[in-house]
Coordinates of C-alpha atoms in Angstrom, one line a residue:
Chain A
M1 CA -21.9 16.4 -72.0
P2 CA -19.9 14.5 -69.3
S3 CA -21.8 13.5 -66.2
L4 CA -21.2 15.1 -62.8
K5 CA -19.5 12.0 -61.6
D6 CA -17.1 12.1 -64.6
L7 CA -16.2 15.7 -63.9
R8 CA -15.6 15.0 -60.2
N9 CA -13.2 12.3 -61.2
R10 CA -11.4 14.5 -63.6
I11 CA -11.0 17.2 -61.0
K12 CA -9.7 14.7 -58.5
S13 CA -7.1 13.4 -60.9
V14 CA -5.9 16.8 -62.0
Q15 CA -5.6 17.7 -58.3
S16 CA -3.3 14.8 -57.6
T17 CA -1.3 15.6 -60.7
R18 CA -0.8 19.1 -59.3
K19 CA 0.3 17.7 -56.0
I20 CA 3.0 15.6 -57.8
T21 CA 4.3 18.4 -60.0
S22 CA 4.5 20.8 -57.1
A23 CA 6.4 18.3 -55.0
M24 CA 8.8 17.7 -58.0
K25 CA 9.3 21.4 -58.2
M26 CA 10.2 21.6 -54.5
V27 CA 12.7 18.8 -54.9
A28 CA 14.2 20.3 -58.0
A29 CA 14.6 23.6 -56.2
A30 CA 16.5 22.0 -53.4
K31 CA 18.7 20.0 -55.7
L32 CA 19.3 23.1 -57.8
R33 CA 20.7 24.9 -54.8
R34 CA 22.9 22.0 -54.0
A35 CA 24.1 21.7 -57.6
Q36 CA 24.8 25.5 -57.7
E37 CA 26.8 25.3 -54.5
Q38 CA 28.9 22.5 -56.0
A39 CA 29.5 24.4 -59.2
E40 CA 30.5 27.4 -57.1
A41 CA 32.9 25.4 -55.1
A42 CA 34.6 24.0 -58.2
R43 CA 35.2 27.5 -59.6
P44 CA 38.4 28.5 -57.7
Y45 CA 40.3 25.5 -58.8
A46 CA 39.3 26.0 -62.5
E47 CA 40.4 29.7 -62.2
R48 CA 43.7 29.0 -60.7
M49 CA 44.3 26.1 -63.1
E50 CA 43.8 28.5 -66.0
R51 CA 46.2 30.9 -64.5
V52 CA 48.9 28.3 -64.1
L53 CA 48.2 26.9 -67.5
A54 CA 48.4 30.3 -69.1
S55 CA 51.8 31.0 -67.6
V56 CA 53.2 27.7 -68.6
A57 CA 51.7 27.8 -72.1
G58 CA 53.0 31.3 -72.6
R59 CA 56.5 29.8 -72.4
L60 CA 55.8 27.1 -74.9
K61 CA 53.9 29.1 -77.4
G62 CA 55.4 28.6 -80.9
S63 CA 57.8 25.8 -79.9
S64 CA 57.4 22.8 -82.1
D65 CA 57.7 20.2 -79.3
A66 CA 54.5 21.2 -77.6
P67 CA 52.4 18.1 -76.5
R68 CA 50.0 16.7 -78.9
L69 CA 47.0 17.5 -76.7
V70 CA 47.7 21.2 -77.6
T71 CA 48.8 20.8 -81.3
G72 CA 46.3 18.1 -82.2
T73 CA 47.1 15.5 -84.8
G74 CA 47.2 17.9 -87.6
K75 CA 44.1 16.3 -89.2
D76 CA 40.4 16.7 -88.7
D77 CA 39.0 13.4 -90.2
I78 CA 37.6 11.7 -87.1
H79 CA 35.5 13.7 -84.7
L80 CA 34.6 12.6 -81.2
V81 CA 31.4 14.2 -80.1
I82 CA 30.6 14.0 -76.4
V83 CA 27.0 14.7 -75.7
A84 CA 26.3 15.5 -72.0
T85 CA 22.7 15.4 -71.1
A86 CA 20.6 14.5 -68.0
D87 CA 19.7 10.9 -67.1
R88 CA 16.1 11.8 -66.5
G89 CA 13.4 13.5 -68.4
L90 CA 10.6 15.8 -67.2
C91 CA 12.8 18.9 -67.4
G92 CA 11.3 20.8 -70.3
G93 CA 13.4 21.3 -73.4
F94 CA 16.7 20.8 -71.6
N95 CA 17.7 17.5 -73.1
A96 CA 16.0 18.1 -76.4
N97 CA 18.0 21.4 -76.9
I98 CA 21.4 19.8 -76.2
V99 CA 20.6 16.9 -78.5
K100 CA 19.4 19.2 -81.2
A101 CA 22.6 21.2 -81.2
A102 CA 24.6 18.0 -81.2
R103 CA 22.6 16.5 -84.0
N104 CA 23.0 19.5 -86.2
H105 CA 26.7 19.4 -85.7
I106 CA 27.0 15.7 -86.4
R107 CA 24.9 16.0 -89.6
K108 CA 27.1 18.8 -90.8
L109 CA 30.3 16.7 -90.1
L110 CA 28.8 13.7 -91.9
A111 CA 27.8 15.8 -94.8
D112 CA 31.5 17.0 -95.0
G113 CA 32.5 13.4 -95.2
K114 CA 34.1 13.2 -91.7
T115 CA 33.9 10.1 -89.5
V116 CA 32.0 10.7 -86.3
K117 CA 32.1 8.9 -83.0
I118 CA 29.6 9.7 -80.2
L119 CA 30.2 9.3 -76.5
C120 CA 27.0 9.8 -74.6
V121 CA 27.1 11.1 -71.0
G122 CA 23.6 10.7 -69.5
R123 CA 20.9 8.4 -70.7
K124 CA 18.5 10.8 -72.4
G125 CA 21.0 11.9 -75.0
R126 CA 21.6 8.3 -76.0
D127 CA 18.0 7.5 -76.2
S128 CA 17.3 10.3 -78.7
L129 CA 20.5 10.0 -80.7
R130 CA 20.2 6.2 -81.0
R131 CA 17.4 6.5 -83.6
E132 CA 19.5 8.3 -86.1
F133 CA 23.1 7.4 -85.3
R134 CA 22.9 4.0 -83.7
D135 CA 26.1 2.7 -85.2
K136 CA 28.1 5.8 -84.2
I137 CA 27.5 5.7 -80.5
I138 CA 30.5 4.1 -78.9
D139 CA 29.4 4.1 -75.3
L140 CA 27.2 5.6 -72.6
V141 CA 28.4 7.0 -69.3
S142 CA 25.7 7.4 -66.8
F143 CA 25.6 8.7 -63.3
A144 CA 22.0 7.7 -62.7
G145 CA 21.3 6.8 -59.1
Q146 CA 24.4 8.7 -57.9
K147 CA 23.7 11.3 -55.2
R148 CA 26.3 13.8 -56.3
L149 CA 28.8 14.1 -59.0
T150 CA 32.4 13.7 -57.9
F151 CA 35.6 14.8 -59.6
A152 CA 36.6 11.2 -59.9
D153 CA 33.6 10.7 -62.3
A154 CA 34.8 13.5 -64.5
R155 CA 38.4 12.2 -64.4
G156 CA 37.2 8.8 -65.5
I157 CA 35.7 10.3 -68.6
S158 CA 38.7 12.4 -69.3
L159 CA 41.1 9.5 -68.9
R160 CA 39.1 7.5 -71.4
V161 CA 39.1 10.4 -73.8
T162 CA 42.9 10.9 -73.5
E163 CA 43.5 7.2 -74.0
M164 CA 41.5 7.2 -77.1
F165 CA 43.3 10.2 -78.4
E166 CA 46.7 8.7 -77.7
A167 CA 45.6 5.6 -79.5
G168 CA 44.8 7.8 -82.5
E169 CA 41.1 7.0 -82.4
F170 CA 40.0 10.6 -83.1
D171 CA 41.5 13.9 -84.1
I172 CA 39.1 16.5 -82.6
A173 CA 36.9 16.2 -79.5
T174 CA 34.0 18.4 -78.8
I175 CA 31.6 18.4 -75.9
F176 CA 28.0 19.5 -76.0
Y177 CA 26.3 20.6 -72.9
A178 CA 24.0 23.4 -71.6
R179 CA 25.7 26.4 -70.1
F180 CA 23.9 27.5 -67.0
R181 CA 22.9 31.1 -67.2
S182 CA 20.1 31.1 -64.7
A183 CA 17.5 28.7 -63.3
M184 CA 15.3 29.7 -66.3
A185 CA 17.9 29.8 -69.1
Q186 CA 20.3 27.1 -70.2
I187 CA 22.2 27.6 -73.4
P188 CA 23.2 24.6 -75.4
T189 CA 26.9 25.1 -76.0
A190 CA 29.7 23.3 -77.9
Q191 CA 33.2 23.3 -76.5
Q192 CA 36.2 22.0 -78.1
L193 CA 38.3 19.8 -75.7
I194 CA 41.1 18.5 -77.9
P195 CA 43.2 20.1 -79.3
V196 CA 43.1 22.3 -76.2
A197 CA 42.4 26.0 -76.7
L198 CA 45.0 27.5 -74.5
P199 CA 44.1 30.5 -72.5
E200 CA 45.8 33.6 -73.7
E201 CA 48.4 34.7 -71.3
A202 CA 46.7 37.0 -68.9
A203 CA 47.5 40.6 -70.0
Q204 CA 50.2 41.6 -67.6
D205 CA 47.8 41.8 -64.7
E206 CA 48.2 44.0 -61.6
K207 CA 51.0 43.1 -59.4
A208 CA 51.7 39.6 -60.6
G209 CA 54.6 41.1 -62.6
P210 CA 56.0 39.7 -65.7
Q211 CA 54.9 36.1 -65.9
A212 CA 57.8 34.8 -67.8
L213 CA 59.9 34.9 -64.7
Y214 CA 58.6 31.6 -63.3
E215 CA 61.0 28.8 -62.6
F216 CA 59.8 25.3 -63.3
E217 CA 60.4 22.2 -61.4
P218 CA 61.1 19.6 -62.9
D219 CA 60.7 21.5 -66.2
E220 CA 58.0 23.1 -68.5
E221 CA 57.4 20.0 -70.6
S222 CA 56.7 17.6 -67.7
I223 CA 54.6 20.1 -65.9
L224 CA 52.5 20.7 -69.0
E225 CA 52.2 17.0 -69.5
A226 CA 50.7 16.7 -66.1
L227 CA 48.7 19.9 -66.3
L228 CA 46.9 19.2 -69.6
P229 CA 45.1 16.0 -68.7
Q230 CA 44.2 17.5 -65.4
N231 CA 42.9 20.6 -67.2
L232 CA 40.8 18.3 -69.5
A233 CA 39.3 16.6 -66.4
I234 CA 38.5 19.9 -64.8
Q235 CA 36.9 21.2 -68.0
I236 CA 34.7 18.1 -68.2
Y237 CA 33.9 18.4 -64.5
K238 CA 32.8 21.9 -65.0
T239 CA 30.5 21.1 -67.9
L240 CA 29.0 18.2 -65.9
L241 CA 28.3 20.4 -63.0
E242 CA 26.8 23.1 -65.1
N243 CA 24.6 20.5 -66.7
A244 CA 23.5 19.2 -63.4
A245 CA 22.5 22.6 -62.2
G246 CA 20.8 23.4 -65.5
E247 CA 18.9 20.2 -65.4
Q248 CA 17.4 21.0 -62.0
G249 CA 16.7 24.6 -63.1
A250 CA 14.9 23.4 -66.2
R251 CA 13.0 20.8 -64.2
M252 CA 12.0 23.4 -61.7
S253 CA 10.6 25.8 -64.2
A254 CA 8.9 23.0 -66.2
M255 CA 7.3 21.7 -63.0
D256 CA 6.3 25.3 -62.0
S257 CA 4.4 25.8 -65.2
A258 CA 2.9 22.3 -65.0
T259 CA 1.6 23.1 -61.6
R260 CA 0.2 26.4 -62.8
N261 CA -1.5 24.7 -65.8
A262 CA -3.0 22.1 -63.5
G263 CA -4.4 24.9 -61.4
D264 CA -6.0 26.5 -64.4
M265 CA -7.4 23.2 -65.5
I266 CA -8.9 22.7 -62.1
N267 CA -10.6 26.1 -62.2
K268 CA -12.0 25.4 -65.6
L269 CA -13.2 22.0 -64.7
S270 CA -14.9 23.1 -61.4
Q271 CA -16.6 25.9 -63.3
T272 CA -18.0 23.4 -65.8
Y273 CA -18.9 21.1 -62.8
N274 CA -20.8 23.9 -61.0
R275 CA -22.6 25.0 -64.2
Q276 CA -23.6 21.5 -64.9
R277 CA -24.9 21.0 -61.4
Q278 CA -26.9 24.2 -61.6
A279 CA -28.4 23.2 -64.9
N280 CA -29.5 19.9 -63.5
I281 CA -31.2 21.6 -60.6
T282 CA -33.0 24.0 -62.9
K283 CA -34.1 21.2 -65.1
E284 CA -35.5 19.3 -62.2
L285 CA -37.3 22.4 -61.0
I286 CA -38.9 23.0 -64.4
E287 CA -40.1 19.5 -64.4
I288 CA -41.7 19.8 -61.0
I289 CA -43.3 23.1 -61.8
S290 CA -44.6 22.1 -65.2
G291 CA -45.9 18.9 -63.6
A292 CA -47.8 20.9 -61.0
E293 CA -49.3 23.2 -63.7
A294 CA -50.6 20.4 -65.7
L295 CA -52.8 19.2 -62.8
Chain B
M1 CA 52.8 39.9 -36.7
A2 CA 55.5 38.5 -39.0
E3 CA 55.5 39.0 -42.7
T4 CA 53.0 36.6 -44.4
T5 CA 52.3 35.1 -47.8
N6 CA 48.8 34.3 -49.0
F7 CA 48.4 30.5 -49.0
E8 CA 45.6 28.9 -50.9
L9 CA 44.8 25.2 -51.1
V10 CA 42.2 24.2 -53.7
S11 CA 41.0 20.8 -54.7
P12 CA 38.6 20.3 -57.7
E13 CA 35.7 20.0 -55.3
K14 CA 36.3 23.0 -53.1
L15 CA 38.6 25.7 -51.7
L16 CA 40.1 24.2 -48.6
V17 CA 42.4 26.9 -47.2
S18 CA 42.8 30.5 -48.0
Q19 CA 44.7 32.5 -45.4
P20 CA 47.9 34.4 -44.9
V21 CA 50.6 32.2 -43.5
E22 CA 54.2 32.7 -42.3
M23 CA 55.6 29.7 -43.9
V24 CA 54.2 26.6 -45.6
V25 CA 56.1 23.4 -46.6
V26 CA 55.0 21.7 -49.8
P27 CA 55.9 18.2 -51.1
G28 CA 57.4 19.0 -54.5
T29 CA 58.4 16.3 -57.0
E30 CA 62.0 17.1 -56.4
G31 CA 61.8 17.4 -52.7
Y32 CA 59.8 19.2 -50.0
F33 CA 60.2 23.0 -50.2
G34 CA 59.3 25.7 -47.8
V35 CA 57.6 28.9 -49.0
L36 CA 58.3 32.1 -47.2
P37 CA 57.1 35.6 -48.2
R38 CA 59.0 37.0 -51.2
H39 CA 59.8 33.5 -52.5
A40 CA 61.0 33.5 -56.2
P41 CA 58.2 32.8 -58.7
F42 CA 58.1 29.1 -59.3
I43 CA 55.8 26.3 -60.5
S44 CA 56.2 22.7 -59.4
T45 CA 54.4 19.4 -59.6
L46 CA 53.7 17.6 -56.3
I47 CA 54.0 14.1 -55.0
P48 CA 51.7 12.5 -52.4
G49 CA 52.7 14.0 -49.1
V50 CA 51.9 16.5 -46.4
I51 CA 51.6 20.2 -46.5
Q52 CA 52.7 21.9 -43.3
I53 CA 51.4 25.3 -42.3
Y54 CA 53.7 27.1 -39.9
E55 CA 52.7 29.8 -37.5
G56 CA 55.1 31.3 -34.9
G57 CA 57.8 28.7 -35.9
Q58 CA 55.4 25.8 -35.0
I59 CA 53.5 23.5 -37.3
K60 CA 49.9 24.6 -37.0
E61 CA 48.2 22.4 -39.5
R62 CA 49.0 19.3 -41.5
I63 CA 47.1 18.5 -44.7
F64 CA 47.7 15.4 -46.8
V65 CA 47.6 15.9 -50.6
A66 CA 47.6 13.2 -53.2
G67 CA 49.5 15.1 -55.8
G68 CA 48.9 18.2 -57.9
F69 CA 50.7 21.5 -58.6
A70 CA 52.0 24.4 -56.7
E71 CA 52.3 27.9 -58.0
V72 CA 54.5 30.3 -56.0
T73 CA 54.9 34.0 -56.5
E74 CA 56.4 36.7 -54.2
D75 CA 53.2 37.3 -52.4
R76 CA 51.2 34.1 -52.7
C77 CA 51.4 30.3 -52.8
T78 CA 48.6 28.4 -54.6
V79 CA 48.4 24.6 -54.3
L80 CA 46.2 22.8 -56.8
A81 CA 45.7 19.4 -55.2
D82 CA 44.1 16.4 -56.8
E83 CA 42.8 15.4 -53.4
A84 CA 43.4 17.0 -50.0
V85 CA 42.5 15.8 -46.5
P86 CA 43.5 17.2 -43.2
L87 CA 45.9 14.7 -41.6
D88 CA 43.9 14.3 -38.4
E89 CA 40.8 13.3 -40.4
I90 CA 42.4 10.3 -42.0
D91 CA 41.2 7.0 -40.6
R92 CA 44.1 4.6 -40.3
A93 CA 42.2 1.4 -40.4
E94 CA 40.3 2.5 -43.5
V95 CA 43.5 3.3 -45.3
E96 CA 45.1 0.0 -44.3
Q97 CA 42.0 -1.8 -45.6
R98 CA 42.3 0.1 -48.9
I99 CA 46.0 -0.8 -49.3
K100 CA 45.0 -4.4 -48.9
T101 CA 42.4 -4.3 -51.6
Q102 CA 44.6 -2.2 -53.9
K103 CA 47.4 -4.8 -53.5
E104 CA 45.0 -7.5 -54.6
D105 CA 43.8 -5.5 -57.5
L106 CA 47.4 -4.8 -58.5
A107 CA 48.1 -8.6 -58.5
D108 CA 45.1 -9.1 -60.8
A109 CA 45.8 -6.3 -63.2
K110 CA 46.6 -7.3 -66.7
S111 CA 47.6 -4.4 -68.9
D112 CA 50.5 -2.2 -68.1
A113 CA 48.4 1.0 -68.1
E114 CA 46.0 -0.6 -65.6
K115 CA 49.0 -1.6 -63.5
A116 CA 50.5 1.9 -63.5
A117 CA 47.2 3.4 -62.5
L118 CA 46.7 1.0 -59.6
Q119 CA 50.3 1.4 -58.6
A120 CA 49.8 5.2 -58.4
R121 CA 46.8 4.7 -56.2
L122 CA 48.7 2.4 -54.0
D123 CA 51.5 4.9 -53.7
V124 CA 49.0 7.5 -52.5
S125 CA 47.7 5.1 -49.8
N126 CA 51.2 4.2 -48.7
A127 CA 52.1 7.9 -48.5
M128 CA 49.1 8.4 -46.3
I129 CA 50.3 5.8 -43.8
R130 CA 53.8 7.2 -43.9
A131 CA 52.3 10.6 -43.2
L132 CA 50.4 9.3 -40.2
D133 CA 53.5 7.7 -38.9
T134 CA 56.0 10.5 -39.3
G135 CA 53.9 13.6 -39.9
H136 CA 55.4 14.3 -43.3

């Protein structure tokens, strides 16, 4: 049986833990709002980009001289797997879920005899993949310590990926991230980046009219050449933003339940403490009474 | 009010402008072009330059873009800018400073790819200065 002093110390320490987790929850909630706003702000660009891409791609469909970013290399021997996770932990199963999805994918590719290269975005993913695939990780991109993610960060990654592709260092690129559904639910998702899955030409929508009537300046090929890398960058930007929002959401709910658990713990401990105290008093009383009776 | 076309300016980070305008002039790769209502459907790449929004025959707003794409249809004009800043928010001294460091970087650049990337950035800064001087 722990002494009263021990119990008091336990209670005090759990109380300060609760203070920390509830503060972290507040911080995560504020950051989540900011991250969501940023993701929201990036949406119009992505939507319009998709529309333009669809109308350009519609023209090129089936032609053999489409850029390689669309057609791919025609092989699937070398896979680049981009694993986007958070830089910090303490956010529930967020990182673990992404890593698990990526790990399963990588194992399957390896079992099929493919070559795999891993590019980690965010430290946590590297930390957990390093154990199994140390020699396959080519680099780590980390935004730790950065207040907010900018489009330039995403473009940096996308430039690197395009360069590697041009140099023939891989055939297929896939990114793993967590799709943000709500603050409570993030779904680990794989998205193929290269070759690009072109959006289907929007079914002759409302008043836009037949889309094939566009004129191009300078011409379709050079527009597509400029559009595709930009599209890649925006796709990566989108995944990074969703990840950032998801991370904060996951942390918020993890810290919420930690705070609740700490509360339960405090209740239980104070109950034990009170019972113990009462028992001590009773014991002392019995001693006094039986001492008096003996006289 | 005169006939208008819906003008939208978006950068990856946010939607900057979304409003009906009478005319807008956009810096296309093959020359500046003006977009009026009922313009023929058209897609173009952009060079670093200034977007001018007209109202009542006067330039109402000037916005610098660092490049991107424009999509024009009969009733709207959408500009996807890599980077966009209203002209009167550009700090001249800062840009001049940037040009200086970019020139130094360019002199130090080794590979051709690196040089091309730096040159592109320098061009954007130069275009900014030109925009400040001439308004387009």
